[in-house]
CSV table of C-alpha atoms in Angstrom, one decimal:
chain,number,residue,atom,x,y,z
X,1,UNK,CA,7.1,-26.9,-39.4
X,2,UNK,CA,7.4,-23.3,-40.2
X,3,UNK,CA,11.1,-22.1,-41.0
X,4,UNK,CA,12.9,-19.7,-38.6
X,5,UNK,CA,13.0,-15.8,-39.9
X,6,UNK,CA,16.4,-15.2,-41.0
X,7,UNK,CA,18.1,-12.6,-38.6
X,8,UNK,CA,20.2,-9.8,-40.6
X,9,UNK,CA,21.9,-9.0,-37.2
X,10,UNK,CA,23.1,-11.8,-34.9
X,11,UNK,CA,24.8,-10.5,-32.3
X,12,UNK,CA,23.3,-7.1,-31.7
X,13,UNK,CA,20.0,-6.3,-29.9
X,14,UNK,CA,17.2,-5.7,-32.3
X,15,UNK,CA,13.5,-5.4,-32.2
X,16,UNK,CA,11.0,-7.4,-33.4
X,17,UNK,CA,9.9,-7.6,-36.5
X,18,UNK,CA,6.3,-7.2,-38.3
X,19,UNK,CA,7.4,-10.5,-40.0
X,20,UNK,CA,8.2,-12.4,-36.4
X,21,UNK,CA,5.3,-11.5,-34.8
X,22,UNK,CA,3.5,-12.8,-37.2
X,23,UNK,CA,5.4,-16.0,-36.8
X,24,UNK,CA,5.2,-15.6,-33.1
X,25,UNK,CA,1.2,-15.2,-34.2
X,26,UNK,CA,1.1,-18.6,-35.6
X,27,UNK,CA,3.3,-20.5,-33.2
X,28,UNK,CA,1.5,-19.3,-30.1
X,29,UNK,CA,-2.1,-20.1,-31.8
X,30,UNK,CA,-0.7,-23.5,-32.5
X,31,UNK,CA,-0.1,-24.5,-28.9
X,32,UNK,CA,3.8,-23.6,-29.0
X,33,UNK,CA,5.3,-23.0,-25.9
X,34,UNK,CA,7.4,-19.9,-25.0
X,35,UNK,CA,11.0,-22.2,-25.3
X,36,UNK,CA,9.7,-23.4,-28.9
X,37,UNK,CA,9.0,-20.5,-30.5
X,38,UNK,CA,11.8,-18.7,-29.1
X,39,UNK,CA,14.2,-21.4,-30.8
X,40,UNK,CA,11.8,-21.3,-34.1
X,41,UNK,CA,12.8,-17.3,-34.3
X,42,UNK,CA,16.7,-17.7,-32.7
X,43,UNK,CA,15.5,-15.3,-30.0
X,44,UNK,CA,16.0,-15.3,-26.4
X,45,UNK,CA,13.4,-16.9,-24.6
X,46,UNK,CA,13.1,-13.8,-22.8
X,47,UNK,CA,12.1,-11.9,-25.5
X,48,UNK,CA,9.2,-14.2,-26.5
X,49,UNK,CA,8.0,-14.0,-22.8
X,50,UNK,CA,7.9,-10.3,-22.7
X,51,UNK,CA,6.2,-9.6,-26.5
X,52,UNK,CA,3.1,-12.0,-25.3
X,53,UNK,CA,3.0,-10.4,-21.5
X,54,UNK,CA,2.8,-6.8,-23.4
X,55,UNK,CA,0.9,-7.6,-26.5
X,56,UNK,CA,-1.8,-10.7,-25.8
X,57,UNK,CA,-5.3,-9.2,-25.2
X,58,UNK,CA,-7.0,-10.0,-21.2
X,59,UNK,CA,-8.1,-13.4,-23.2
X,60,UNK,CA,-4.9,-14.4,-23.7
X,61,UNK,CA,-5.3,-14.3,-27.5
X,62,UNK,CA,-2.3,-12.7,-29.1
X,63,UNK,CA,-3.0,-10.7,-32.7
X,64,UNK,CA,0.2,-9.8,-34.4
X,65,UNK,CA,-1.1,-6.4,-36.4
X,66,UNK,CA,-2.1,-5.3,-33.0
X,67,UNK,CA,0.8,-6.1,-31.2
X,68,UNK,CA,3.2,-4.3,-33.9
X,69,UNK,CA,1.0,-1.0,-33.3
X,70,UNK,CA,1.4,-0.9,-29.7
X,71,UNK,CA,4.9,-1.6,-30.2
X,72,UNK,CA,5.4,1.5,-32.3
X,73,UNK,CA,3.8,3.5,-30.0
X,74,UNK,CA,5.6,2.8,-27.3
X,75,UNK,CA,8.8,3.6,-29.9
X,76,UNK,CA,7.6,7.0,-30.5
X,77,UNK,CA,10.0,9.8,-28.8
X,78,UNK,CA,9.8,12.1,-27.0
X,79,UNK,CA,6.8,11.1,-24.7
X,80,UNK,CA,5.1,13.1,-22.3
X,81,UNK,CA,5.9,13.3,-19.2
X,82,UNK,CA,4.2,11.2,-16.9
X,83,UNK,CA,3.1,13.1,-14.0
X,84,UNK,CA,2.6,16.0,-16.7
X,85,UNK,CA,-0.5,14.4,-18.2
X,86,UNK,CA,-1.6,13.1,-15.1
X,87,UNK,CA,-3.0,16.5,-12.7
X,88,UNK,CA,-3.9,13.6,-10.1
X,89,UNK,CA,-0.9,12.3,-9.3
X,90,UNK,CA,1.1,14.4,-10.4
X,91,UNK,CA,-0.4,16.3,-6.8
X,92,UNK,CA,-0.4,13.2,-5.0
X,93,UNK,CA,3.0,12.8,-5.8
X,94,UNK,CA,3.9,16.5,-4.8
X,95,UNK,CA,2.2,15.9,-1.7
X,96,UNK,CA,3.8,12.7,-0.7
X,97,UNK,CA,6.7,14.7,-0.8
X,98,UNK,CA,5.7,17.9,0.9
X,99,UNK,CA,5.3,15.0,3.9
X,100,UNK,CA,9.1,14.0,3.5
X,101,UNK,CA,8.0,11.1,2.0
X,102,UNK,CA,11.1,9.5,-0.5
X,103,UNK,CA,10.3,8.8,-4.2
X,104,UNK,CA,11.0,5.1,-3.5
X,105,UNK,CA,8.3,5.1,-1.0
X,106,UNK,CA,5.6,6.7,-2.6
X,107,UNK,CA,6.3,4.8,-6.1
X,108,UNK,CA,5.9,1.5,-3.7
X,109,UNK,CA,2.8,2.5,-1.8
X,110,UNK,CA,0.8,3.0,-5.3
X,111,UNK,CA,1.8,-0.3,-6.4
X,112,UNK,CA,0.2,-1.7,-3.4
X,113,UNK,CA,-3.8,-2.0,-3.8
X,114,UNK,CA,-6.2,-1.0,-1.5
X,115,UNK,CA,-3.7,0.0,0.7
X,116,UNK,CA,-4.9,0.6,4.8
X,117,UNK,CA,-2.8,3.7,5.4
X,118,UNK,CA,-3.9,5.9,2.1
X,119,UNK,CA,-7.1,4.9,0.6
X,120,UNK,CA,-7.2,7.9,-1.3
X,121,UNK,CA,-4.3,7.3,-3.4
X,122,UNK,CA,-4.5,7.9,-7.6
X,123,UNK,CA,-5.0,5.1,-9.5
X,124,UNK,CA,-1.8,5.6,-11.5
X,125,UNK,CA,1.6,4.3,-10.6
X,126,UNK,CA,4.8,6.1,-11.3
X,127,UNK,CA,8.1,4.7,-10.5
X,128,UNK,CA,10.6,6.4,-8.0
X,129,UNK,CA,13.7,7.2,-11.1
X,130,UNK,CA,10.0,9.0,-12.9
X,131,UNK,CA,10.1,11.3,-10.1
X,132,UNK,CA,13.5,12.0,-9.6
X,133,UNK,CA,13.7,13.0,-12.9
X,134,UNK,CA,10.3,15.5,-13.0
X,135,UNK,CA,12.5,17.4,-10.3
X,136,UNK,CA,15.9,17.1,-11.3
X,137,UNK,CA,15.9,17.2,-15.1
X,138,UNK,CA,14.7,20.2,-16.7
X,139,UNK,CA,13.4,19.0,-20.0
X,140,UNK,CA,11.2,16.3,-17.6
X,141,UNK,CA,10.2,18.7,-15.3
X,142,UNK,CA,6.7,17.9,-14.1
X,143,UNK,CA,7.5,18.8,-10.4
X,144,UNK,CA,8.5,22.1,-9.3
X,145,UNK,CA,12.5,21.9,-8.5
X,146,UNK,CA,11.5,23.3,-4.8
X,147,UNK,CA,10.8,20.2,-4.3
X,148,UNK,CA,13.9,18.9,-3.6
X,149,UNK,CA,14.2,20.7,-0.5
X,150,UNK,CA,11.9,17.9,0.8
X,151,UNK,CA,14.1,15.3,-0.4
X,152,UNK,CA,16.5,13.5,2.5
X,153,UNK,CA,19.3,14.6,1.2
X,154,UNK,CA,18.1,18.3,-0.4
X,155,UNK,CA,20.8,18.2,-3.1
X,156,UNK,CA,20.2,20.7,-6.0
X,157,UNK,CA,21.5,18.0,-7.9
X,158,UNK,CA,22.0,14.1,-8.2
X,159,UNK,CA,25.8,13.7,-7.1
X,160,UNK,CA,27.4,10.7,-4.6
X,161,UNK,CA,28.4,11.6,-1.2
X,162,UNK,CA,30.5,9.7,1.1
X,163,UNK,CA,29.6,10.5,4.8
X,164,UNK,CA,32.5,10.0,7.3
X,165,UNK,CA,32.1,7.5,9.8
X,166,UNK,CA,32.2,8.8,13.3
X,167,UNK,CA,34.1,7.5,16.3
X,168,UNK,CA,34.2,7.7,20.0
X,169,UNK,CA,35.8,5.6,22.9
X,170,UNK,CA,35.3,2.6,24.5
X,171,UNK,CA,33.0,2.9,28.3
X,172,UNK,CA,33.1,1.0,31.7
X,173,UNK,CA,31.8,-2.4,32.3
X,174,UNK,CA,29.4,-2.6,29.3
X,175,UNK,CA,28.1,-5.3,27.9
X,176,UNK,CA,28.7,-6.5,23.8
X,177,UNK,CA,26.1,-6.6,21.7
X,178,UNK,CA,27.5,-10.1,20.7
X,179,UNK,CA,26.1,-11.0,24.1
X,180,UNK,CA,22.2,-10.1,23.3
X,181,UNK,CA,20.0,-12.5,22.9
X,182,UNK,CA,19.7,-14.2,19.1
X,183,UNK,CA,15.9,-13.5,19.4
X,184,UNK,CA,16.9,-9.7,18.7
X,185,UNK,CA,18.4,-10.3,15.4
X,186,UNK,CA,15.9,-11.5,13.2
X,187,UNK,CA,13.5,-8.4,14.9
X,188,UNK,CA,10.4,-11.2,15.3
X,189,UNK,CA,9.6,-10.2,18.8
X,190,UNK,CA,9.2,-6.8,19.7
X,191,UNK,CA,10.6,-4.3,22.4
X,192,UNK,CA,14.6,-4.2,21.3
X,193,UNK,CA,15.6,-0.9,20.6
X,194,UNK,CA,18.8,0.3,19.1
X,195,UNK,CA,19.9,4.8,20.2
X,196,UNK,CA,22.1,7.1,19.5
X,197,UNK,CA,22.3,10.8,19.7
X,198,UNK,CA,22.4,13.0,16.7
X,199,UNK,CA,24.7,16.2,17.1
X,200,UNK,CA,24.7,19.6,15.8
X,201,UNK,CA,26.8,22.3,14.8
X,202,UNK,CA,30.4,21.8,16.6
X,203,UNK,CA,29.1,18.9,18.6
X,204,UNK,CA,27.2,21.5,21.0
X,205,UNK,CA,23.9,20.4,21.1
X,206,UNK,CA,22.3,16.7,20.5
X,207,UNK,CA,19.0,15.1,20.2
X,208,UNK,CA,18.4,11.3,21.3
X,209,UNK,CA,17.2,8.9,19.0
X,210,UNK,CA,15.6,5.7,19.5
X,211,UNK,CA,14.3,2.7,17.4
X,212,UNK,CA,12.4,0.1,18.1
X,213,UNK,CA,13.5,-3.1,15.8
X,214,UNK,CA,10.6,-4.7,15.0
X,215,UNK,CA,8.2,-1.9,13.8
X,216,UNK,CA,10.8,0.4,13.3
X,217,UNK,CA,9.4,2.8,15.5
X,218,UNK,CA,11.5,6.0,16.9
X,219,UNK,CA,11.4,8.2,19.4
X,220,UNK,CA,12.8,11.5,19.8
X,221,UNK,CA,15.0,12.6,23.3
X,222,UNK,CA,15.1,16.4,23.9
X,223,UNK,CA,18.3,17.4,25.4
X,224,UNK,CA,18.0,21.0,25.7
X,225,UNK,CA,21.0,21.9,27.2
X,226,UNK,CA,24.3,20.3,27.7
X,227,UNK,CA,24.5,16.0,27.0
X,228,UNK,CA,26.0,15.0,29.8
X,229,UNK,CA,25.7,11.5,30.6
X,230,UNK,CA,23.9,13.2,34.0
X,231,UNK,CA,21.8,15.4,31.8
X,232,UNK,CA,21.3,12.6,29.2
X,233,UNK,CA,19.9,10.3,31.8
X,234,UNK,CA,17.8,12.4,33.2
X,235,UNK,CA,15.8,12.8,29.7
X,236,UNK,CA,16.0,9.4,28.4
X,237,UNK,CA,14.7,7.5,31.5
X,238,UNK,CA,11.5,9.0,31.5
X,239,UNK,CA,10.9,8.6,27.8
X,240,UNK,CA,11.7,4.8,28.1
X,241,UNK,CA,9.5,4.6,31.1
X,242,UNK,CA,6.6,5.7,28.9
X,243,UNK,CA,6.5,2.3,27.3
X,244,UNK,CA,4.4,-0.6,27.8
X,245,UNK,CA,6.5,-3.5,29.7
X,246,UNK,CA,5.5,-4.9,26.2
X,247,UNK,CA,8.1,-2.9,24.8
X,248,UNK,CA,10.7,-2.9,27.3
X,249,UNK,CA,13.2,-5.0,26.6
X,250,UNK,CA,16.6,-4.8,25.7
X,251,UNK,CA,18.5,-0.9,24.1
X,252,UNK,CA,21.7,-1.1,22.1
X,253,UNK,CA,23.8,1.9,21.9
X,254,UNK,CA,27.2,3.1,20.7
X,255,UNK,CA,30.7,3.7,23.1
X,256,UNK,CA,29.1,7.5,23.3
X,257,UNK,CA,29.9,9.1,26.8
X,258,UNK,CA,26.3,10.0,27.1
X,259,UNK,CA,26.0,6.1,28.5
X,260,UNK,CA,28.9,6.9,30.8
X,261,UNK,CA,25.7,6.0,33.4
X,262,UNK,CA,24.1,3.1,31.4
X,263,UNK,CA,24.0,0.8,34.6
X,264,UNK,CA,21.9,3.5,36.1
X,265,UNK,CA,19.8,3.7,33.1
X,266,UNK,CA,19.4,0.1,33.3
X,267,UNK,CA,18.0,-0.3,37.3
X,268,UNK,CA,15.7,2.5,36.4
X,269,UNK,CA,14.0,1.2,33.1
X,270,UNK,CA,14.6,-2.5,33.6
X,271,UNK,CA,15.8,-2.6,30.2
X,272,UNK,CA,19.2,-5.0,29.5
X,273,UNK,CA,21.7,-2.2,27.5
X,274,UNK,CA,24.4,-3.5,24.8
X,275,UNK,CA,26.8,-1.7,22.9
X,276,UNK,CA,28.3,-2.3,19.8
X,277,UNK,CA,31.7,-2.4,18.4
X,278,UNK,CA,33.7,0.7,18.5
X,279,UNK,CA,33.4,1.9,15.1
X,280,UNK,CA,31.1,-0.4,13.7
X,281,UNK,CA,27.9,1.4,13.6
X,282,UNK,CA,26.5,-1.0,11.0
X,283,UNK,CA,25.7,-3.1,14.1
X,284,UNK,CA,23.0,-0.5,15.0
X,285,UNK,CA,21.5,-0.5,11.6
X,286,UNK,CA,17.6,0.5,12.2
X,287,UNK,CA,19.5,3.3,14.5
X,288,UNK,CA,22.1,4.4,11.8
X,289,UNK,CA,19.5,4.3,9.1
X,290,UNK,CA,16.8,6.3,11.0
X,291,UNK,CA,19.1,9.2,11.8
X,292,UNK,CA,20.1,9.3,8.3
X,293,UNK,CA,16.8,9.8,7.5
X,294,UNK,CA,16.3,12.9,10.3
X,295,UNK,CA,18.9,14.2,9.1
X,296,UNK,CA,16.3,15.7,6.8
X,297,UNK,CA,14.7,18.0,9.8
X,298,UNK,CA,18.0,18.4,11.2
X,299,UNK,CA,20.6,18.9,8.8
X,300,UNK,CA,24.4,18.7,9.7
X,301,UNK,CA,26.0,21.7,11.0
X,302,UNK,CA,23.0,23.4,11.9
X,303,UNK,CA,22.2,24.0,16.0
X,304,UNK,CA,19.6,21.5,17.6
X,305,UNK,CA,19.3,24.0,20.6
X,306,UNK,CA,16.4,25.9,18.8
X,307,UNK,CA,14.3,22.6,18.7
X,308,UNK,CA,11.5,22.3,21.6
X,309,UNK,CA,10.0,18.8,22.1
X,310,UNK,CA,7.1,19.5,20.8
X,311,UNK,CA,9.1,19.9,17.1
X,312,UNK,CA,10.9,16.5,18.1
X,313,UNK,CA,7.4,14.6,18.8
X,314,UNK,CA,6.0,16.6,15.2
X,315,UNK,CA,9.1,15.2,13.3
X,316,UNK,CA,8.7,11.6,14.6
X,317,UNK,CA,4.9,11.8,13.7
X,318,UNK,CA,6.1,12.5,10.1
X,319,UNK,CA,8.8,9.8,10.0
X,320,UNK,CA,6.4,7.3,11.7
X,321,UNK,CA,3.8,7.8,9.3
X,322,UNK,CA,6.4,7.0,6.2
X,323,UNK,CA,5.9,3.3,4.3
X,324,UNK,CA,8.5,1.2,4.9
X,325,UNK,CA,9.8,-1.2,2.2
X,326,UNK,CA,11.1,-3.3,5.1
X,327,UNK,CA,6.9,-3.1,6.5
X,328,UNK,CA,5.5,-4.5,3.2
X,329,UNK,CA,4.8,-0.8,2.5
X,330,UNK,CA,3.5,-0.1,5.8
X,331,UNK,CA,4.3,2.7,8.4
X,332,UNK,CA,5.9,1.9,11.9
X,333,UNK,CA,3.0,3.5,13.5
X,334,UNK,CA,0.6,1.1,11.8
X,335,UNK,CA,2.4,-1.8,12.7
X,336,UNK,CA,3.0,-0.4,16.3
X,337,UNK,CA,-0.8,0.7,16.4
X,338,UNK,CA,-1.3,-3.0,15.1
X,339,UNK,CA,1.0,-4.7,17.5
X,340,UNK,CA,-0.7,-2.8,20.8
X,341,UNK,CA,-4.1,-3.7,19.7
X,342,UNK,CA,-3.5,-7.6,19.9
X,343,UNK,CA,-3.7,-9.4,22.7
X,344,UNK,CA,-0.2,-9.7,24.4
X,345,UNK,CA,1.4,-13.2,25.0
X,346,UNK,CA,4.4,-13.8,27.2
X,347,UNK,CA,7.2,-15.3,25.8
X,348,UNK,CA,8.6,-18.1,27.8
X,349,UNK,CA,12.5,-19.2,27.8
């Protein structure tokens, strides 16, 4: 049995030596498993698991003056960029997010092979923090720094910022959302959609929003002048009449006064309406976390008076044509596209 390397430092992290990978080298060629030679060198299993996932050739055969080059090369500082040395990507990238696309999204999409919605994408893969960094750190700046104007949030720089939570009063003769169906909550079945309005500068102009659960598919209500639960109504009505019966199921709102004629609503689209909890908009979440997103076209204290609904129907062609993590990387107007192309089956209760 070969004697375990000595370790000058116990307790702090160190890296591998020429002299255990050449251990490793014999142990692994001998049949040891990972758990055996990581007890052989008093390293972490962990460790062991990682050196022969990096270093073995596509045979599996692990060579231990090979593996301590491509160790030091990977020590070597500073490297290059990524999206520097890569013109490909590096514009795929930029174009991703001249589409309003987030760094997290387009890092995921290239992970995914052979992907249906972008079968033009680079062959490289560049994670979301590489990104952030080409555009926000100088010395890694690969991206031009414009580009974070096509960021959600369009900070100049990376700092936290708590948003205040927004509340309005309780309406007439609505129904809880603790009363919809538990079918809705695990989004398995389509046509359950969650609104809300956004508002603009001073609360004097709005646009409605709408989400569709399942596919994450939304919907954009002009309300050009006032939003009046009158004026309200008359916009949203038609847009929800658009929809297949298919998708017509149940809508979830908030206590806004918009709804003040939700009962109305309901006789003309057919639709069941719930509301959440006052101040809880976390029981909306696909709504809450959509209009953070549009909050990107339509940024707080700004007017929405100026927008014409053919702007609101171009915006929701850009967000429905993002990958979603919670899609398997796949945009809602895929999986709505997807969904409208099977053949439709009842459900029974």
């Amino acid at each position: 049995m070969i004697p375990p390397v000595p370790s000058p430092c116990p307790v702090a992290y160190r890296r591998l030596s020429p002299a255990e990978r050449e251990q490793i080298g014999l142990l692994f060629a001998g049949g040891k498993k990972v758990c055996e030679i990581a007890r052989a060198l008093g390293r972490p299993p962990g460790t062991i698991s990682r050196e022969l996932r990096r270093n073995a050739d596509r045979r599996g055969r692990y060579v231990p003056s090979r593996a301590q080059r491509k160790a030091e090369d990977r020590a070597r500082r500073p490297k290059p960029a990524k999206l520097a040395a890569d013109p490909g990507l590096r514009a795929w990238v930029q174009d991703k997010l001249g589409e309003g696309w987030s760094p997290q999204q387009i890092a995921s999409v290239l992970r995914v092979e052979n992907h249906p919605e972008e079968p033009d994408k680079p062959a490289g893969y560049v994670c979301a923090e590489t990104i952030y960094q080409a555009i926000y750190v100088q010395s890694r700046g690969a991206l031009k720094r414009e580009l974070a104007a096509h960021l959600r949030t369009r900070r100049p720089r990376r700092v936290p910022r708590n948003r205040p939570e927004e509340r309005r009063g309780r309406l007439k003769n609505t129904i809880s959302i603790s009363e919809r169906p538990p079918s809705v909550e695990d989004r398995a079945i389509e046509g359950h959609w969650e609104g809300d309005l956004i508002m603009g500068r001073q609360n004097r102009s709005a646009i409605g929003t709408l989400v569709e659960r399942h596919t994450r598919f939304t919907m954009l209500v002009h309300l050009p002048g006032r939003h009046t639960a009158e004026a309200f109504t008359q916009a949203v009505v038609p847009v929800l009449n658009t929809l297949p019966a298919q998708l017509k199921k149940t809508l979830t709102w908030d206590n806004g006064k918009e709804m003040a004629e939700h009962r109305h609503i309901h006789f003309a689209t057919g639709m069941d309406i719930y509301f959440a909890d006052p101040g809880k908009p976390w029981m909306r979440g696909s709504n809450e976390n959509t209009n953070g997103l549009l909050r990107q076209y339509f940024p707080k204290g700004s007017s929405l008076r100026s927008f014409t609904q053919a702007d609101l129907d171009e915006v929701a062609r850009k967000l429905n044509g993002r990958p979603r993590e919670t899609l398997e990387w796949h945009s809602p107007a895929y999986r709505l596209n997807q969904l409208l192309s099977e053949p439709f089956t009842p459900v029974l209760h």
